[in-house]
Tab-separated table of C-alpha atoms in Angstrom:
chain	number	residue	atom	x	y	z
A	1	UNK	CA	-60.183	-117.697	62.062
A	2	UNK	CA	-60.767	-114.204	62.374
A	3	UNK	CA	-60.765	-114.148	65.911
A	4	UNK	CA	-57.890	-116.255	66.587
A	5	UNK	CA	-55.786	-113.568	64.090
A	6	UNK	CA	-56.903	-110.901	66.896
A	7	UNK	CA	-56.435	-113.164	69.695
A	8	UNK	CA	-53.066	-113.196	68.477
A	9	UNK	CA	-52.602	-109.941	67.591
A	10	UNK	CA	-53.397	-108.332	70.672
A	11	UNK	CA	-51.644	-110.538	72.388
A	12	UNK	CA	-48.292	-109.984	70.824
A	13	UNK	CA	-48.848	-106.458	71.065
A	14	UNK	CA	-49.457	-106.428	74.723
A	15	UNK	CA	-46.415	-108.191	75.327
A	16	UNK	CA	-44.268	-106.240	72.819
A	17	UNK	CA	-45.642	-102.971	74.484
A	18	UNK	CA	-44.904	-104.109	78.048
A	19	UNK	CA	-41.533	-105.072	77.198
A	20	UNK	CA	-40.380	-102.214	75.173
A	21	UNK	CA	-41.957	-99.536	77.185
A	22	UNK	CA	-40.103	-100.670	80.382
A	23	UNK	CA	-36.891	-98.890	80.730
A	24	UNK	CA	-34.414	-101.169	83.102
A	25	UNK	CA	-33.458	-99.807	86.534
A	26	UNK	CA	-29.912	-101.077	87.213
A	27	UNK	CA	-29.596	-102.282	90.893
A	28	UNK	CA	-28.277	-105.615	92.555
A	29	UNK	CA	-29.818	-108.599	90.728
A	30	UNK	CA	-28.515	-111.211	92.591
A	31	UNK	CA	-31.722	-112.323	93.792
A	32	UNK	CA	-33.419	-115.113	91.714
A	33	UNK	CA	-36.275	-117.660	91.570
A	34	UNK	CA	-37.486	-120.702	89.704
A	35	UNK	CA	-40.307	-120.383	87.452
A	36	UNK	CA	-41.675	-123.749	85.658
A	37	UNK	CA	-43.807	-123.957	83.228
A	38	UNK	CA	-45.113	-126.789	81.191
A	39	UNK	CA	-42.101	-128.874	82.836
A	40	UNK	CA	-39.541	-126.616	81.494
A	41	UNK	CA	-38.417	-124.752	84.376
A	42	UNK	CA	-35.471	-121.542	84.396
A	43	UNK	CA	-34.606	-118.964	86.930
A	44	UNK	CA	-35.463	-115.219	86.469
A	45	UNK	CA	-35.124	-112.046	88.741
A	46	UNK	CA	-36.983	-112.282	92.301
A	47	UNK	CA	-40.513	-110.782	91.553
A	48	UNK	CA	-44.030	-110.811	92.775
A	49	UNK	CA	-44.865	-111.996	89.075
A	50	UNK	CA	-46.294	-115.700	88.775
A	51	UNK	CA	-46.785	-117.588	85.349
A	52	UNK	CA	-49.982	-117.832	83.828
A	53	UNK	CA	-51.069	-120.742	82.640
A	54	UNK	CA	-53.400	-119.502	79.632
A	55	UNK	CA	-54.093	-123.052	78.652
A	56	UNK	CA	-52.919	-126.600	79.150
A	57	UNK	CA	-50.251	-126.103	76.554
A	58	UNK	CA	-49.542	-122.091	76.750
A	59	UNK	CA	-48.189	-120.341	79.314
A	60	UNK	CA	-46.423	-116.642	80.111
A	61	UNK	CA	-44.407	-115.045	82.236
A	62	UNK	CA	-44.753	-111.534	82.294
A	63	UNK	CA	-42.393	-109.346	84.857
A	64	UNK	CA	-42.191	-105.718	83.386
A	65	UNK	CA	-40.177	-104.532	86.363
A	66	UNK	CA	-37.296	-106.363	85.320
A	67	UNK	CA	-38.327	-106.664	81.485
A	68	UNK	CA	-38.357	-110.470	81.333
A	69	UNK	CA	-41.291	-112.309	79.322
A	70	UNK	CA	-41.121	-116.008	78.778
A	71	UNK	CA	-43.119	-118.114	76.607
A	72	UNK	CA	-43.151	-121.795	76.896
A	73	UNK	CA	-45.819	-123.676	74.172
A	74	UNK	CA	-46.442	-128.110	74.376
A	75	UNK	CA	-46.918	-129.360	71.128
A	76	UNK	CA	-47.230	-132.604	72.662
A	77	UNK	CA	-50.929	-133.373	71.823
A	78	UNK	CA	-51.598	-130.455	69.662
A	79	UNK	CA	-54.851	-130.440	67.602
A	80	UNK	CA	-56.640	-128.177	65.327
A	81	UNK	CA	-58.457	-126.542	68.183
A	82	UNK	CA	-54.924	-125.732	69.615
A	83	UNK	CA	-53.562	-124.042	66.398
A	84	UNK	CA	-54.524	-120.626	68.273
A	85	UNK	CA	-51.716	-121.206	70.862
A	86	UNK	CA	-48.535	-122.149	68.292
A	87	UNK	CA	-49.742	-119.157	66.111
A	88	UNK	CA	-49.343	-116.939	68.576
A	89	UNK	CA	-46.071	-118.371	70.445
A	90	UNK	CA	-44.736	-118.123	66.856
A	91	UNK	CA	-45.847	-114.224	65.936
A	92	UNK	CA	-44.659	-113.164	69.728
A	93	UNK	CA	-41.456	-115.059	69.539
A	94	UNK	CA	-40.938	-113.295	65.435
A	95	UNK	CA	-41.595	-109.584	66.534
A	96	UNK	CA	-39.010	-109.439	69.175
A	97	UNK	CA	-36.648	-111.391	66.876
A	98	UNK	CA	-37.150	-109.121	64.169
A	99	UNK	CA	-33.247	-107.611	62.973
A	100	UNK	CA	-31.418	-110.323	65.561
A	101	UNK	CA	-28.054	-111.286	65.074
A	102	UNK	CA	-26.269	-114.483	66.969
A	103	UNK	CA	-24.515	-113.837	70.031
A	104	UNK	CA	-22.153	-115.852	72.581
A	105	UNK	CA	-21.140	-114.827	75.818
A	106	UNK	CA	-19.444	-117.589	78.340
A	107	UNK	CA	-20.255	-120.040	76.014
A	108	UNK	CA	-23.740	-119.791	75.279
A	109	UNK	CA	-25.508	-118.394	72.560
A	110	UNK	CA	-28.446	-116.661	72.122
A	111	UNK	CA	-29.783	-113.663	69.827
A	112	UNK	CA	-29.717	-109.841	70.245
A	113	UNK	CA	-32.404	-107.646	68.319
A	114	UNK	CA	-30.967	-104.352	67.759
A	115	UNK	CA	-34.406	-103.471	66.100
A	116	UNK	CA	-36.064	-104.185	69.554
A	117	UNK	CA	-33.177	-103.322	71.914
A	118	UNK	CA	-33.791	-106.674	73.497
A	119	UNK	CA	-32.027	-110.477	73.976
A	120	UNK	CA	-34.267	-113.420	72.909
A	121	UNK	CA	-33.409	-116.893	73.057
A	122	UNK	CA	-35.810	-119.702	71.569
A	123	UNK	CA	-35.462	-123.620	71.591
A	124	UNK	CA	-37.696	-126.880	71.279
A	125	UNK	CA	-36.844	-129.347	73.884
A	126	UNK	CA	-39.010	-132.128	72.325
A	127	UNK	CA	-42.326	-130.104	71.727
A	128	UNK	CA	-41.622	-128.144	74.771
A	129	UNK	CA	-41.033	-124.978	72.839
A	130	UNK	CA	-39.250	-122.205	75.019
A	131	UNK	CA	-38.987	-118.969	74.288
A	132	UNK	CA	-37.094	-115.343	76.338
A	133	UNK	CA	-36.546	-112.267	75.983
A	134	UNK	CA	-34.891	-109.865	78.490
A	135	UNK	CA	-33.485	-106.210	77.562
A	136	UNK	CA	-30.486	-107.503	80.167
A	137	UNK	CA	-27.755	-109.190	78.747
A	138	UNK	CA	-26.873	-110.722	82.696
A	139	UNK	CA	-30.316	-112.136	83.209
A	140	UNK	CA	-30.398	-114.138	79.889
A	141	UNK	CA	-27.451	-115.631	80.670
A	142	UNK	CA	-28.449	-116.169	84.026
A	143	UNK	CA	-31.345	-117.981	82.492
A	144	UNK	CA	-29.730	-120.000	79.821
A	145	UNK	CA	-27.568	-121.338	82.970
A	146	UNK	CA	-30.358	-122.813	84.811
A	147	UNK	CA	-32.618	-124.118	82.287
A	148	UNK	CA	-34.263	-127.946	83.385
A	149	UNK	CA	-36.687	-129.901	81.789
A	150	UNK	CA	-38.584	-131.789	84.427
A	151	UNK	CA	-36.389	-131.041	87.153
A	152	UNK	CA	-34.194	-133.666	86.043
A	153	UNK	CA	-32.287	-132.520	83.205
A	154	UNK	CA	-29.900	-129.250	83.341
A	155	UNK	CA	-30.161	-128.939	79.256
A	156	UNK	CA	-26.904	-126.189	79.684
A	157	UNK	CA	-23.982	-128.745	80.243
A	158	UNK	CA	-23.195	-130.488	77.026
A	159	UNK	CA	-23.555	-129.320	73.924
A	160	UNK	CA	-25.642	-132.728	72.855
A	161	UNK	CA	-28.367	-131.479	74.708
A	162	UNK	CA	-28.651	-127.618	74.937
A	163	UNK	CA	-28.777	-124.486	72.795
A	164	UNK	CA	-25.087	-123.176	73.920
A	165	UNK	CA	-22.156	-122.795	71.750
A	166	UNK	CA	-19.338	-124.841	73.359
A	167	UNK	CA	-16.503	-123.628	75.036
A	168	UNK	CA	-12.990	-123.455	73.108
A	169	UNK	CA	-11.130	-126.952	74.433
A	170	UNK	CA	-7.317	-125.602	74.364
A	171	UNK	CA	-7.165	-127.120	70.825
A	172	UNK	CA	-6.609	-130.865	72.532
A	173	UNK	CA	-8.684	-131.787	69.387
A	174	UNK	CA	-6.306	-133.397	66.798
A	175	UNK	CA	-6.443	-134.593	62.965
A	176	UNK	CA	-7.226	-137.964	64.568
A	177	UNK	CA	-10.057	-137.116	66.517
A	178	UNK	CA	-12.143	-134.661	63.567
A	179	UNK	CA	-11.083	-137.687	61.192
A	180	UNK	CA	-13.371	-139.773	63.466
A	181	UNK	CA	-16.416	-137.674	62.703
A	182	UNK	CA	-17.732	-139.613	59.004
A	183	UNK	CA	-20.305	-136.804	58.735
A	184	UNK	CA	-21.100	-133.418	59.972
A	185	UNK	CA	-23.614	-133.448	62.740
A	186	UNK	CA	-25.989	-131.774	60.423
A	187	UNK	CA	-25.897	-134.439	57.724
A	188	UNK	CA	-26.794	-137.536	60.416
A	189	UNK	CA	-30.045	-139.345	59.891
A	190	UNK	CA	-32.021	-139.721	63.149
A	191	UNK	CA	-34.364	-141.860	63.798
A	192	UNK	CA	-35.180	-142.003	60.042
A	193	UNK	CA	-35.073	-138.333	59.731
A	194	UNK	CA	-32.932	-137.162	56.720
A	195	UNK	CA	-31.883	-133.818	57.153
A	196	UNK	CA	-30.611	-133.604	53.724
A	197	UNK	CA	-33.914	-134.494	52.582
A	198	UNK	CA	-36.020	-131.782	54.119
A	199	UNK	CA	-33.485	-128.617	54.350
A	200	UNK	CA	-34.927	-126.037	52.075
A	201	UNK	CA	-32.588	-123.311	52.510
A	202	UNK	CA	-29.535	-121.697	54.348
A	203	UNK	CA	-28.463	-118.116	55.406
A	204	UNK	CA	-24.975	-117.005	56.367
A	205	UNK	CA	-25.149	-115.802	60.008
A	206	UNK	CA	-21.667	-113.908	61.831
A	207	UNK	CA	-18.680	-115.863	62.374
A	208	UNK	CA	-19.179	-118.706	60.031
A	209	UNK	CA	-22.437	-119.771	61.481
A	210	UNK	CA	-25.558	-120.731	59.250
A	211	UNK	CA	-28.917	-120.933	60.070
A	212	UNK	CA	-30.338	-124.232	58.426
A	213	UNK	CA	-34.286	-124.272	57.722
A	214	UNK	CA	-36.297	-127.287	56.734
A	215	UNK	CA	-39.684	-127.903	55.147
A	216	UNK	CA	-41.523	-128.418	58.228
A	217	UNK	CA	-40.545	-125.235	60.172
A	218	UNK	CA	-37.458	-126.727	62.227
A	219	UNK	CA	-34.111	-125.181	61.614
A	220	UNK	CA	-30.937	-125.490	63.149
A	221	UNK	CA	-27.600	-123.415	63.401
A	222	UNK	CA	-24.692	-124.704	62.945
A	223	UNK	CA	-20.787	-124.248	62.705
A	224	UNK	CA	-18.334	-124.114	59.846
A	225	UNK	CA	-18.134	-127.829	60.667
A	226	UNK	CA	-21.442	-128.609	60.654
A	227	UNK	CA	-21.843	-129.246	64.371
A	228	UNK	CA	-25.694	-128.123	65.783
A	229	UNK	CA	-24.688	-125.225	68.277
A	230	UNK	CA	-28.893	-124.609	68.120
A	231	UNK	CA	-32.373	-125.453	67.317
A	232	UNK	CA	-35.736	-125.109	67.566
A	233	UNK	CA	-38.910	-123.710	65.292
């Protein structure tokens, strides 16, 4: 156990030194390419960088040029040998977060760490557990835009199915049509899942947001109407 701790350790550090050690050069970034990884795949700035597949369910992308790392972790037959891998996706992914608040831009949400001076943005996409950070605001968004699960799905055009906070809707909602809605989004039982039975706690986030955790590491955010603008663990 010892040596998975410093597995993870130095990992995170690596990554947290690479990132935060890079200052951005600002010059035309309209050049992009498609990275995938573990089926999940999202475009990032043109590079010579290519993902590394570390195992069969962990894999990086590392491009310190541009200061873009992404993680992407498969819980989709995880064991006890594999425990290594989620613990460090999960200390990686809570050192850049570290101070974050929510923010939206063009409709999609994601979080800004002003202890890390960076942009993260983490989701689980049905144990496909993605993780970014970027110290440029334009290249996170870029990514959140082009985000597929394998290459079939663009997760970023309804809210259903992505991370992104919807975009206002000219207030053509009426009485009629919230009046349809019997509960809030985060009080629906799915598949046999309760939410009400496993949420352990809430925290007030900006703009009438919470942050909704439950007891097995999932939490959600949601609006002051209890619609899921995001999730993940």
């Amino acid at each position: 156990m010892n040596k998975q701790y410093l597995i993870i350790g130095v990992t995170a550090l690596i990554l947290i030194g690479m990132l935060s050690g890079t200052y951005f050069i600002l010059f035309n970034q309209s050049q992009y390419k498609n990275i995938t990884m573990n089926g999940i795949t999202v475009e990032v700035p043109e590079s010579n960088v290519s993902v590394i597949q570390q195992t069969n369910a962990f894999s990086i992308y590392n491009d310190t040029e541009h200061s873009v790392d992404v993680l992407v972790y498969d819980s989709t037959d995880i064991g006890l040998n594999d425990l290594t891998e989620a613990m460090t996706f999960a200390a990686v992914r809570d050192m850049f977060q570290v101070g974050s608040t929510l923010q939206t831009t063009e409709g999609y949400s994601y979080n800004y760490s002003d202890t890390n001076k960076v942009y993260t943005y983490v989701t689980n996409y049905t144990h496909k557990n993605l993780f970014i950070v970027t110290a440029n605001k334009e290249d996170m968004i870029h990514a959140l835009q082009t985000i597929k699960v394998n290459d079939e799905i663009n997760l970023n055009i309804t809210n259903e199915t992505n991370q992104t906070v919807t975009k206002a809707n000219n207030n053509k909602n009426t009485k009629s049509d919230d009046d349809k809605e019997e509960l809030r989004e985060d009080e629906k039982v799915i598949d046999g899942w309760d939410p009400k039975e496993h949420e352990v706690s809430r925290e007030s986030m900006e703009d009438g947001y919470e942050k909704v955790h439950y007891d097995d590491g999932y939490f959600r955010i949601v609006d002051d109407k209890g619609k899921i603008q995001s999730y993940g663990y």
